[in-house]
mmCIF file of C-alpha atoms and ligand atoms in Angstrom:
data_model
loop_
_atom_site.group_PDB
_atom_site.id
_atom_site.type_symbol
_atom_site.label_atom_id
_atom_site.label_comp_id
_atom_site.label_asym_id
_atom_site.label_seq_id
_atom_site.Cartn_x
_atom_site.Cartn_y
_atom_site.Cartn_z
ATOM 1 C CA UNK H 196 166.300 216.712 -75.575
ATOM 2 C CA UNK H 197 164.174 217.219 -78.520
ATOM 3 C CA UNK H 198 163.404 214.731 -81.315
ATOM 4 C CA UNK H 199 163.360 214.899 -85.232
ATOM 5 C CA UNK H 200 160.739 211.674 -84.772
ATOM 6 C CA UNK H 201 157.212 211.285 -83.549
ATOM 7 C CA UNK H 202 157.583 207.975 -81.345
ATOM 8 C CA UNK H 203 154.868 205.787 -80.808
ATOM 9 C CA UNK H 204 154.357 202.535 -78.622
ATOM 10 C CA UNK H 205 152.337 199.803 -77.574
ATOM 11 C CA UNK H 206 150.454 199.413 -74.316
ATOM 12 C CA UNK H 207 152.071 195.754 -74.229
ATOM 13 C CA UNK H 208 155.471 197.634 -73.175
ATOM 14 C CA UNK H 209 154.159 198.386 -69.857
ATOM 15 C CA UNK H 210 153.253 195.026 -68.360
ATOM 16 C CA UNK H 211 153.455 192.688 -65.260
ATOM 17 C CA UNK H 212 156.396 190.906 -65.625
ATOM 18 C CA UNK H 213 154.779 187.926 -65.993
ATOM 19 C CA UNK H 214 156.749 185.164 -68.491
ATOM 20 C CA UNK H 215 156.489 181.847 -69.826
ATOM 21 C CA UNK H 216 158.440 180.134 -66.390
ATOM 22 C CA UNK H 217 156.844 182.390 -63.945
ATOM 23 C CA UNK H 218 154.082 184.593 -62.849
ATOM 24 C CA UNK H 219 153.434 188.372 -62.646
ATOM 25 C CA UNK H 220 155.924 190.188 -60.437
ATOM 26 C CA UNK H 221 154.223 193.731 -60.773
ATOM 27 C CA UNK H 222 150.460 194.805 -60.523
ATOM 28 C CA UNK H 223 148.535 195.354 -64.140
ATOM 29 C CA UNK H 224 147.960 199.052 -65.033
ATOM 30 C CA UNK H 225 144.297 200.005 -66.650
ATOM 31 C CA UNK H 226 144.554 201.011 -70.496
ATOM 32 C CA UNK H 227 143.829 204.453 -69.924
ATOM 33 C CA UNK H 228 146.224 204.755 -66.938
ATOM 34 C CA UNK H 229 149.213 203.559 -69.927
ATOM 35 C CA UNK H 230 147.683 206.034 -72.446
ATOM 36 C CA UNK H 231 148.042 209.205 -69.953
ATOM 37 C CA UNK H 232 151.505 208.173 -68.969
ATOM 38 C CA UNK H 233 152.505 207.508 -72.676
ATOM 39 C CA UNK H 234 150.742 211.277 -73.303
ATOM 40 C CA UNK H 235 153.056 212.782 -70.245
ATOM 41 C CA UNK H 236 156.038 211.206 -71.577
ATOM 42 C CA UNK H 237 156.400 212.737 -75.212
ATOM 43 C CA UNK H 238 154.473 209.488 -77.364
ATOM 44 C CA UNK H 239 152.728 210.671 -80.048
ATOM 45 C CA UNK H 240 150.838 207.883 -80.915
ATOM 46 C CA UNK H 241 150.198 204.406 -79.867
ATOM 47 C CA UNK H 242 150.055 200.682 -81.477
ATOM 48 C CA UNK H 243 146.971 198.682 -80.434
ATOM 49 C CA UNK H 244 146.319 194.753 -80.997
ATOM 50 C CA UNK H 245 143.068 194.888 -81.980
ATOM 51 C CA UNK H 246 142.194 193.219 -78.255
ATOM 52 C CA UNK H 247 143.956 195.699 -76.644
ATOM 53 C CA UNK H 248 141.521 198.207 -77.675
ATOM 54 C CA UNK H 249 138.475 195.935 -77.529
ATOM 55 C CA UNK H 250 139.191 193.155 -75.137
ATOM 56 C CA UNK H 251 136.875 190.243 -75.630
ATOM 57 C CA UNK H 252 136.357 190.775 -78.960
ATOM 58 C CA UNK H 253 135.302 187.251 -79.676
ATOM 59 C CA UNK H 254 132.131 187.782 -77.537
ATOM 60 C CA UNK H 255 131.205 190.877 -79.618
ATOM 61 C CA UNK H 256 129.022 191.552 -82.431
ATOM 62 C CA UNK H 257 131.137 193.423 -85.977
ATOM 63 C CA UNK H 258 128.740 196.870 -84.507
ATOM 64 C CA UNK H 259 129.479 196.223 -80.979
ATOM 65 C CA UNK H 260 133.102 196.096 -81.989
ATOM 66 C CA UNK H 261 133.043 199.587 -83.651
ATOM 67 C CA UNK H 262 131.644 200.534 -80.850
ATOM 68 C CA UNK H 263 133.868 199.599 -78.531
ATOM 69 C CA UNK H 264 136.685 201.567 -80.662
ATOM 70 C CA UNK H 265 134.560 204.491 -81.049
ATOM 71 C CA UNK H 266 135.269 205.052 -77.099
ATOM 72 C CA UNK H 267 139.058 204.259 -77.449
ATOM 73 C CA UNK H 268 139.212 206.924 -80.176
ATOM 74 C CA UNK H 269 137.483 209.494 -78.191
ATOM 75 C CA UNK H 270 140.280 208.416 -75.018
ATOM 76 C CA UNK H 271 143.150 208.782 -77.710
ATOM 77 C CA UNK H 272 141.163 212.076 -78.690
ATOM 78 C CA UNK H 273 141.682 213.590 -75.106
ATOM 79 C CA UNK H 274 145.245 213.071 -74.629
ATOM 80 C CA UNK H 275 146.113 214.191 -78.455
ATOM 81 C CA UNK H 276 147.288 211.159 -79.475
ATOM 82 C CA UNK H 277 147.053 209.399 -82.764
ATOM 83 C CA UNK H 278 146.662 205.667 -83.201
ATOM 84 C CA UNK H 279 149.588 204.352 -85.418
ATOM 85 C CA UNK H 280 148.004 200.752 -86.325
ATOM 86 C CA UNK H 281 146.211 197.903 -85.111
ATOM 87 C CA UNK H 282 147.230 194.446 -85.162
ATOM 88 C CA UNK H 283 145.029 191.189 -84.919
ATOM 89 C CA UNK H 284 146.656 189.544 -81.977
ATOM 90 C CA UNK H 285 146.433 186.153 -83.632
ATOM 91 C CA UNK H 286 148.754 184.027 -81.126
ATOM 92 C CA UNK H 287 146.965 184.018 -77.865
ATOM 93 C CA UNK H 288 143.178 182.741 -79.014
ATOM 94 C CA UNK H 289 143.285 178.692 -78.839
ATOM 95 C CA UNK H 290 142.117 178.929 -82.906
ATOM 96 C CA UNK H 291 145.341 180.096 -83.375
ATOM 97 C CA UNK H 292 147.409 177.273 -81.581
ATOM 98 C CA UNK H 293 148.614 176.273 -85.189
ATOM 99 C CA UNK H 294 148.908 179.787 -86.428
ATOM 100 C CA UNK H 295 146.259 182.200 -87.939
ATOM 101 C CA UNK H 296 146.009 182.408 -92.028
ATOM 102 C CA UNK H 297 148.402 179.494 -92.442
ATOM 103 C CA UNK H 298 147.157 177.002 -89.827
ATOM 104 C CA UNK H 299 146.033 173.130 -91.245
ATOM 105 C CA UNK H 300 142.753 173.816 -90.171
ATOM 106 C CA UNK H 301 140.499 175.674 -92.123
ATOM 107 C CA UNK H 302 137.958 177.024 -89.428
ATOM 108 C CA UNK H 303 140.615 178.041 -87.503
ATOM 109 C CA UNK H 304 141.878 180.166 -90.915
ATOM 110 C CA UNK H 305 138.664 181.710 -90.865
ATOM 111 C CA UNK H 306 138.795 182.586 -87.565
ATOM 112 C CA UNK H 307 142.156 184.535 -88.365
ATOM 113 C CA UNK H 308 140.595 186.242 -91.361
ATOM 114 C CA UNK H 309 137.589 187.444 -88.703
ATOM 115 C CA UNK H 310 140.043 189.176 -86.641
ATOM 116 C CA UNK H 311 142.349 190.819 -89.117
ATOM 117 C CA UNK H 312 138.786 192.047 -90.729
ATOM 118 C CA UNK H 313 137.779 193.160 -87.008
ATOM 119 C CA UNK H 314 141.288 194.670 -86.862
ATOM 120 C CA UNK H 315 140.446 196.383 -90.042
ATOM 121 C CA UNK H 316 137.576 197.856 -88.687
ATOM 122 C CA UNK H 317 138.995 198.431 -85.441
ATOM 123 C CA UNK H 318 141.731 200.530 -87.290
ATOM 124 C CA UNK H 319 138.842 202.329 -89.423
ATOM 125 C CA UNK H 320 137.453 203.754 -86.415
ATOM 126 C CA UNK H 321 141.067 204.871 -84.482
ATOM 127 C CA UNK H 322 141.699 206.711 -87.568
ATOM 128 C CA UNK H 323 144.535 204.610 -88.368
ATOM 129 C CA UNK H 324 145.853 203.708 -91.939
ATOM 130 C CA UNK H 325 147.667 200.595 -91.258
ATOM 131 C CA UNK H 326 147.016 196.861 -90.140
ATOM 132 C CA UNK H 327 150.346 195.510 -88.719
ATOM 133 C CA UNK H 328 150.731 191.519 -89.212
ATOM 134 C CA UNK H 329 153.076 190.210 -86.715
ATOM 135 C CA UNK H 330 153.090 186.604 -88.320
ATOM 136 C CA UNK H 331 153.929 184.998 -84.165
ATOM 137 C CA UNK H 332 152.875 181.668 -85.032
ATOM 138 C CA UNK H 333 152.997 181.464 -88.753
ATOM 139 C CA UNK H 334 155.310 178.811 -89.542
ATOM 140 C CA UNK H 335 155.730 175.461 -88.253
ATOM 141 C CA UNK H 336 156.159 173.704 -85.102
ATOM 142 C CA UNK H 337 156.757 170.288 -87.073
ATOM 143 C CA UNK H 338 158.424 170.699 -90.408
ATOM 144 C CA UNK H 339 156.835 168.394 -92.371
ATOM 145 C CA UNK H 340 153.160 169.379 -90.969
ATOM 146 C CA UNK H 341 152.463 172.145 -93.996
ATOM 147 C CA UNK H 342 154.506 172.494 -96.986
ATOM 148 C CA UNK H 343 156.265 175.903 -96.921
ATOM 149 C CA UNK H 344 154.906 176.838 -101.000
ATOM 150 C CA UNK H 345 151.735 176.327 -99.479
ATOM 151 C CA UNK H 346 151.489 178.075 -96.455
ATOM 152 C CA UNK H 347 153.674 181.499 -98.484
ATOM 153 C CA UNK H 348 150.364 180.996 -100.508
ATOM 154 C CA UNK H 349 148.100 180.977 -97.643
ATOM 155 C CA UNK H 350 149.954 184.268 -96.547
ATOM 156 C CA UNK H 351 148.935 186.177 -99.858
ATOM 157 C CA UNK H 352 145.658 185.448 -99.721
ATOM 158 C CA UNK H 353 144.872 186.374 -96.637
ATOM 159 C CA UNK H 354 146.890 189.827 -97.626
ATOM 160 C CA UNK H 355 144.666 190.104 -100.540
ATOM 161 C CA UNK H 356 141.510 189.527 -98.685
ATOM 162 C CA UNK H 357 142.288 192.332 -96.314
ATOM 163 C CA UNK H 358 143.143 194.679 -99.329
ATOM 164 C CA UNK H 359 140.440 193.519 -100.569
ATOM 165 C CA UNK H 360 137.701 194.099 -97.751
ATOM 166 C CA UNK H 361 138.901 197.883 -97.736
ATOM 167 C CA UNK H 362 140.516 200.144 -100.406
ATOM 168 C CA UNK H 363 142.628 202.260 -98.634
ATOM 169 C CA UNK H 364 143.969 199.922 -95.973
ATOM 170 C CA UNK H 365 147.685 199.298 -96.004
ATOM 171 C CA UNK H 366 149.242 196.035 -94.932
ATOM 172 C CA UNK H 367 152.456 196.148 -93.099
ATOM 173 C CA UNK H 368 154.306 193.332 -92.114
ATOM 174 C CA UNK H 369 156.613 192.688 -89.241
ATOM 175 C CA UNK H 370 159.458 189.844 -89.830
ATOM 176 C CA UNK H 371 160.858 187.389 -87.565
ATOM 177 C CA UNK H 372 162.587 184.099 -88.090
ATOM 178 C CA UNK H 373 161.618 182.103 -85.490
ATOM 179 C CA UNK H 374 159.345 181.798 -81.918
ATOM 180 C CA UNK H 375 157.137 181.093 -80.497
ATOM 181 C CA UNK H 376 157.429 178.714 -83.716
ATOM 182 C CA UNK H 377 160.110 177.192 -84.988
ATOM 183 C CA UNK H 378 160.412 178.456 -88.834
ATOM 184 C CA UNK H 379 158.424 181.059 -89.594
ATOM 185 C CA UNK H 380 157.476 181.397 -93.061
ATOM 186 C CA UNK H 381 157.909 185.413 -93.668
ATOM 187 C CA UNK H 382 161.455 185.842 -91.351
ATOM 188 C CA UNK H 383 163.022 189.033 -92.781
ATOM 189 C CA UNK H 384 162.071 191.974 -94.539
ATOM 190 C CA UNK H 385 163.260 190.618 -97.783
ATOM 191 C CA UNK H 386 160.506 187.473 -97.400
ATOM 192 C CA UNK H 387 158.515 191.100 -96.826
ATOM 193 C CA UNK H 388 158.823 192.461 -99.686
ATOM 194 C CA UNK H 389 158.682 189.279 -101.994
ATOM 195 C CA UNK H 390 154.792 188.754 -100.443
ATOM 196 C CA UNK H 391 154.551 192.246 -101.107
ATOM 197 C CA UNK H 392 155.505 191.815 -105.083
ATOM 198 C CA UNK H 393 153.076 188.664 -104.925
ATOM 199 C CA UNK H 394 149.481 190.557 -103.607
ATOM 200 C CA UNK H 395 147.402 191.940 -105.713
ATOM 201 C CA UNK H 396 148.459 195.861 -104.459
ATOM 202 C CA UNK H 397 151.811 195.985 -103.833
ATOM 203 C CA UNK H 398 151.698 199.366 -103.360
ATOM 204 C CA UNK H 399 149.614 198.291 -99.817
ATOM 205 C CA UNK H 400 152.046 196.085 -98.559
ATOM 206 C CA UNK H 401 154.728 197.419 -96.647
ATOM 207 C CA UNK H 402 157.189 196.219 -93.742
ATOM 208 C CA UNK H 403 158.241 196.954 -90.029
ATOM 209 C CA UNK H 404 161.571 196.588 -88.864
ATOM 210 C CA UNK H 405 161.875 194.993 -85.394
ATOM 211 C CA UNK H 406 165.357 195.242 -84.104
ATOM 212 C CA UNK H 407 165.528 192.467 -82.221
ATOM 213 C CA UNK H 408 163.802 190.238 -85.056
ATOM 214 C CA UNK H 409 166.596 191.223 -87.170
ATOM 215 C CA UNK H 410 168.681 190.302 -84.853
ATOM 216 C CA UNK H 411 167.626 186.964 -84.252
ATOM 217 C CA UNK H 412 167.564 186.142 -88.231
ATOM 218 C CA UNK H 413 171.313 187.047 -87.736
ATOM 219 C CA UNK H 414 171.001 189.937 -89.393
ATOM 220 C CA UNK H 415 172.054 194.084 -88.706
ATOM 221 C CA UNK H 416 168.953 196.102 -88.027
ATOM 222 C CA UNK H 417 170.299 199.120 -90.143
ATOM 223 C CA UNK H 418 170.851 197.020 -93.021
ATOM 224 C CA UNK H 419 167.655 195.797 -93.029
ATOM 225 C CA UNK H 420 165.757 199.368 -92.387
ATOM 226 C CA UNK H 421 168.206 200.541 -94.891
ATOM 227 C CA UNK H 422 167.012 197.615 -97.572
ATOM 228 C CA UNK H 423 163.314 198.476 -96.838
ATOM 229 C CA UNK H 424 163.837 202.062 -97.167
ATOM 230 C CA UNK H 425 165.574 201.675 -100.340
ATOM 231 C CA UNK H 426 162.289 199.913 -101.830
ATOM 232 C CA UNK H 427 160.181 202.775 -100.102
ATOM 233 C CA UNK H 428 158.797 200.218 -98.256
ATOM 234 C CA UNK H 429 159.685 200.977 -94.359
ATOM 235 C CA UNK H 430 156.463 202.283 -92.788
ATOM 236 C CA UNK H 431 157.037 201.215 -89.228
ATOM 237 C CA UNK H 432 160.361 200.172 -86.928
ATOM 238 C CA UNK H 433 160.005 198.507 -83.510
ATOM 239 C CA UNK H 434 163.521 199.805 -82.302
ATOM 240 C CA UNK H 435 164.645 197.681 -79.174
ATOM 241 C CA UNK H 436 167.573 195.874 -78.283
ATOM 242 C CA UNK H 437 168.836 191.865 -78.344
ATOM 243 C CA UNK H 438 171.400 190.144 -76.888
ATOM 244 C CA UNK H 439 171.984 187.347 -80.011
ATOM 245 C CA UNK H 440 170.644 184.822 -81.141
ATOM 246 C CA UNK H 441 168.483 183.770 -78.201
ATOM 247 C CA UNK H 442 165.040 183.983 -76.977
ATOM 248 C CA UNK H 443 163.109 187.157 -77.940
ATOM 249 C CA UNK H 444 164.368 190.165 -75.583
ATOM 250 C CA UNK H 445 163.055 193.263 -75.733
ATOM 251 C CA UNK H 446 165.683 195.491 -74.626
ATOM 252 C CA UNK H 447 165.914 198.910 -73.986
ATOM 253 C CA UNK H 448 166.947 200.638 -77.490
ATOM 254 C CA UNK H 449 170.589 200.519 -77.545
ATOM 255 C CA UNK H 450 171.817 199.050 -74.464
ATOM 256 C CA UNK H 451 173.623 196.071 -76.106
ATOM 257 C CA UNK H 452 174.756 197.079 -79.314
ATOM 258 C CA UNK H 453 175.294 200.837 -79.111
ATOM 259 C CA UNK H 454 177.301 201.184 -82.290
ATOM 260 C CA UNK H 455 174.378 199.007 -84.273
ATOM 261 C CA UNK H 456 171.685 201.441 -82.465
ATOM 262 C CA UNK H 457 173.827 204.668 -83.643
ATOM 263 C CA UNK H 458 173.295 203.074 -87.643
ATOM 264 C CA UNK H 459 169.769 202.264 -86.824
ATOM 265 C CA UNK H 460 169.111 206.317 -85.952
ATOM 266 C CA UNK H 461 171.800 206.886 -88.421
ATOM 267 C CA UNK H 462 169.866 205.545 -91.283
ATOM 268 C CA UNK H 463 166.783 206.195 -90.556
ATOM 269 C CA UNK H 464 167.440 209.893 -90.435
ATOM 270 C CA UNK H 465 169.724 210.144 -93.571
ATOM 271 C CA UNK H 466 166.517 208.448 -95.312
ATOM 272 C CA UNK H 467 164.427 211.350 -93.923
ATOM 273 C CA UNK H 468 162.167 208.785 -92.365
ATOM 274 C CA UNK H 469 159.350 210.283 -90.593
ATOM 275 C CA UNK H 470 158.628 212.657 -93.184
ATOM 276 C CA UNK H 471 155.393 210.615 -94.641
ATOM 277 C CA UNK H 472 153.722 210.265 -91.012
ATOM 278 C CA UNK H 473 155.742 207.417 -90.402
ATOM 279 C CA UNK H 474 156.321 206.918 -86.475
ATOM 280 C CA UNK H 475 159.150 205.471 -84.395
ATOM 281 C CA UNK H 476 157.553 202.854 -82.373
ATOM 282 C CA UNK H 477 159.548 201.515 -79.502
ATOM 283 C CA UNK H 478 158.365 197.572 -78.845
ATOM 284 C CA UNK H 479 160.390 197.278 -75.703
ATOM 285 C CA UNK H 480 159.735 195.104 -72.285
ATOM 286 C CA UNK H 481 160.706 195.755 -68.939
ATOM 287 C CA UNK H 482 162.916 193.110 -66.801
ATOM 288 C CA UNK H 483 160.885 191.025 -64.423
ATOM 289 C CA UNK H 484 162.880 192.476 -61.471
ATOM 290 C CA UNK H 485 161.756 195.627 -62.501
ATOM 291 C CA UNK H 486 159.630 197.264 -59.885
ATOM 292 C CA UNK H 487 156.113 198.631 -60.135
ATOM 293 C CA UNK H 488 156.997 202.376 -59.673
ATOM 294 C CA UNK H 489 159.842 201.577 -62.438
ATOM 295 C CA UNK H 490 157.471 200.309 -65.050
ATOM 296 C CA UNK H 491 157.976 202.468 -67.512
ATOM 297 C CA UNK H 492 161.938 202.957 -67.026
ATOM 298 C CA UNK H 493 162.550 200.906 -69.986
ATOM 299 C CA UNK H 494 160.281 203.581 -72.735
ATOM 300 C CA UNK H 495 161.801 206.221 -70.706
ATOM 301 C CA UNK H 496 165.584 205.115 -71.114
ATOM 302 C CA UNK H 497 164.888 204.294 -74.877
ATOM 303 C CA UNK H 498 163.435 207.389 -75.972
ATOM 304 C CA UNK H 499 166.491 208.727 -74.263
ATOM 305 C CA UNK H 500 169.054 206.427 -75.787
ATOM 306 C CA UNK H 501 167.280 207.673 -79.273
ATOM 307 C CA UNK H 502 167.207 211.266 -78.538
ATOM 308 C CA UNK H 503 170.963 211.549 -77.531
ATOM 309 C CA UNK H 504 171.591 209.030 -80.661
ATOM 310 C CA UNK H 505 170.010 211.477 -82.954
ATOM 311 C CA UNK H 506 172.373 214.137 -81.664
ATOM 312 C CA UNK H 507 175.361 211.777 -82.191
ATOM 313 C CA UNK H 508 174.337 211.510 -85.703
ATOM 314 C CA UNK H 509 173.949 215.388 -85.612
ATOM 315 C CA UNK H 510 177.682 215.381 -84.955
ATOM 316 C CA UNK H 511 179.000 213.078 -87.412
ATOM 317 C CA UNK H 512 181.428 214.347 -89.707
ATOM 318 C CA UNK H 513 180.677 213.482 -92.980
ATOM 319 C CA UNK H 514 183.573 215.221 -94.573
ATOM 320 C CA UNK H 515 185.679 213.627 -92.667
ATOM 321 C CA UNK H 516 183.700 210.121 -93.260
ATOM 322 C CA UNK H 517 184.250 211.095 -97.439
ATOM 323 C CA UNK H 518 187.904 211.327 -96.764
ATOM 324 C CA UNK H 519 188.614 208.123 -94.726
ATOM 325 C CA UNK H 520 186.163 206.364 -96.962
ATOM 326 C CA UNK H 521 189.134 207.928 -99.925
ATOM 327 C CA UNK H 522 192.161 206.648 -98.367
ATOM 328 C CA UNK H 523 190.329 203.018 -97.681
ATOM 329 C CA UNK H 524 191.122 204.056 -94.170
ATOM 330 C CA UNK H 525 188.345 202.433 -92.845
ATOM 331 C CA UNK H 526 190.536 201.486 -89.506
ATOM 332 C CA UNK H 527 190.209 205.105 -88.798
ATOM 333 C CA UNK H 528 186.740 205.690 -89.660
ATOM 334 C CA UNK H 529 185.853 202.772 -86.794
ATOM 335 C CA UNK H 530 187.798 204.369 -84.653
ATOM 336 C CA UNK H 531 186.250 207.483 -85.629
ATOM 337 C CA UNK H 532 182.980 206.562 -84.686
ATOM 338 C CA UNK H 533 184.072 204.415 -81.526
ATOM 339 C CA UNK H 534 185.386 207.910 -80.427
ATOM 340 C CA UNK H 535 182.074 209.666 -81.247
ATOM 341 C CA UNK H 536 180.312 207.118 -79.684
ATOM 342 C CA UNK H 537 182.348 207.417 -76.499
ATOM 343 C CA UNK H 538 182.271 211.217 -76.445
ATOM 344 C CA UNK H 539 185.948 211.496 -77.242
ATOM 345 C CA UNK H 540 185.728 212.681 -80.939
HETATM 346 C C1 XLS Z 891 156.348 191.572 -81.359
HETATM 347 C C2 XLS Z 891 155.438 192.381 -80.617
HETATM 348 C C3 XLS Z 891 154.106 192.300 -81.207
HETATM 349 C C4 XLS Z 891 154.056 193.162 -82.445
HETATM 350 C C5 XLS Z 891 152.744 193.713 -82.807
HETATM 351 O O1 XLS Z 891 157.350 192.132 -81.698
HETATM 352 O O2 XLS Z 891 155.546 192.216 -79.268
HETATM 353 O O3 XLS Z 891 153.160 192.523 -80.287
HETATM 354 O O4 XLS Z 891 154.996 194.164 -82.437
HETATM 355 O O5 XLS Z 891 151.824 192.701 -82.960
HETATM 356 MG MG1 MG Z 892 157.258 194.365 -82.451
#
């Protein structure tokens, strides 16, 4: 099946199975083992935490960093692939216990300003144009431990510092409401475009739509990609899947919501998204009963889930969409597209 999109994804997708109540259930697989697969499969490009391309980063010197990248670059080089962004992994790192750019302790803020410069760099030498902020633990844990006005102010001026440090780098934020903290202080991609208005280059600071983070702020994915898109402001989506309002899922594109998934494609291709570079990244995790020669199933089934998506959309019958929408027969039009979903239209 062939694809309008370039897709991208993260080597975090393909992963041991390990969670937060139980250990690893499959072996680890090396970086460059992920990045041939993801080259076999059809990826174009790939998403990197800035520790996923140089691990240990904290032992390294800003030069030995570059270098470090340099040799992911030349890897990326030999399969064709193009870096889509880097992200400072600013969650795991026990500086970052209370959150990066908003935690209550100031050395520990400029340790999270250290590694979204380092990301900067890292990003500099991939060839990539974007730093993604995934704000995990920026928020609180205890309500009253940081006033919200506060922290929304920490958040721009760490964004301004990183526009500042380098000219051309954009800033693209990915929303969620909540975990691992309890309110987060940039949810939605609303919040995302508000601390976009706020920096000093707005025209720098762009969003990524997560589906399952929009699902967990209780909110439809399409609305929200078509809310960012409508501000020209969507320059990344982590499609997946989420069953409510729960813990954080992961799932394969699609396979909860298939209608919701049809209006993510749906939207994102009546936008013409793609056509300024933009990738579709899938951020998807495999089950922990998943087996080792499985491990990539899940990319595999949502590329597929996308694909055949983009060929539902393909089908839709807009004249007949115009002339339900006339007659306020919007009884038929959900039936309509229950039937093209089901393959009976
Ligand atoms: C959260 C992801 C995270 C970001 C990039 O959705 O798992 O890693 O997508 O930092
Ligand atoms: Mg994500």
């Amino acid at each position: 099946m062939m694809s309008q999109f370039k897709f991208s994804a993260g080597p975090w997708n393909v992963h041991d199975g390990a969670d937060s109540y139980g250990p690893a259930t499959r072996s680890s697989i090396s970086l460059e083992e992920k990045i041939e697969k993801f080259a076999q499969m059809g990826f174009d490009a790939i998403q990197f935490h800035d520790d996923d391309a140089v691990p240990d980063i904290n032992e390294l010197s800003e030069e030995e960093i570059k270098e470090e990248a340099k040799k992911v670059k030349k890897l990326l080089d030999r399969y064709h692939l193009a870096a889509e962004f880097v992200a400072p992994r600013l969650w795991m790192d026990p500086h970052t216990s209370d959150g990066g750019f908003m935690s209550t302790c100031k050395e520990d803020r400029d340790y999270a300003m250290w590694r979204a410069k380092r990301s900067i760099d890292i990003a500099n030498e991939l060839g990539a144009d974007k730093v993604v902020l995934w704000l995990a633990r920026e928020g609180t844990l205890c309500a009253e431990s940081k006033s919200p006005v506060w922290a929304t102010q920490m958040l721009i001026d760490a964004i301004n510092e990183m526009l500042r440090y380098d000219s051309e780098i954009k800033i693209v934020i990915e929303p969620k409401p909540n975990e691992p903290i309890d309110r987060s202080i940039c949810g939605t991609i609303g919040h995302v475009m508000g601390v976009s208005a706020a920096t000093i280059d707005p025209s720098r600071v762009g969003g990524l739509l997560e589906s399952a983070h929009a699902i967990l702020a209780g909110l439809d994915p399409s609305h929200e990609i078509g809310f960012a898109l409508a501000m020209g402001k969507l320059w990344g989506v982590h499609l997946n899947d989420q069953n409510g309002i729960k813990y954080d899922q992961d799932k394969t594109f699609g396979v909860e919501n298939l209608r919701q998934a049809f209006n993510q494609v749906k939207v994102l291709i009546e936008n013409g998204y793609g056509s300024n570079g933009e990738y579709v990244g899938l951020d998807v995790k495999a089950m922990r009963t998943t087996k080792d020669e499985d491990s990539y199933k899940h990319l595999e089934n949502s590329l597929k889930i996308v694909r055949a998506l983009e060929e539902k959309v393909a089908e839709f019958d807009y004249d007949l969409q115009k002339k339900l929408v006339a007659d306020r027969d919007f009884e038929g039009l959900e039936m309509y597209v229950m039937n093209l979903l089901m393959g009976l239209a």
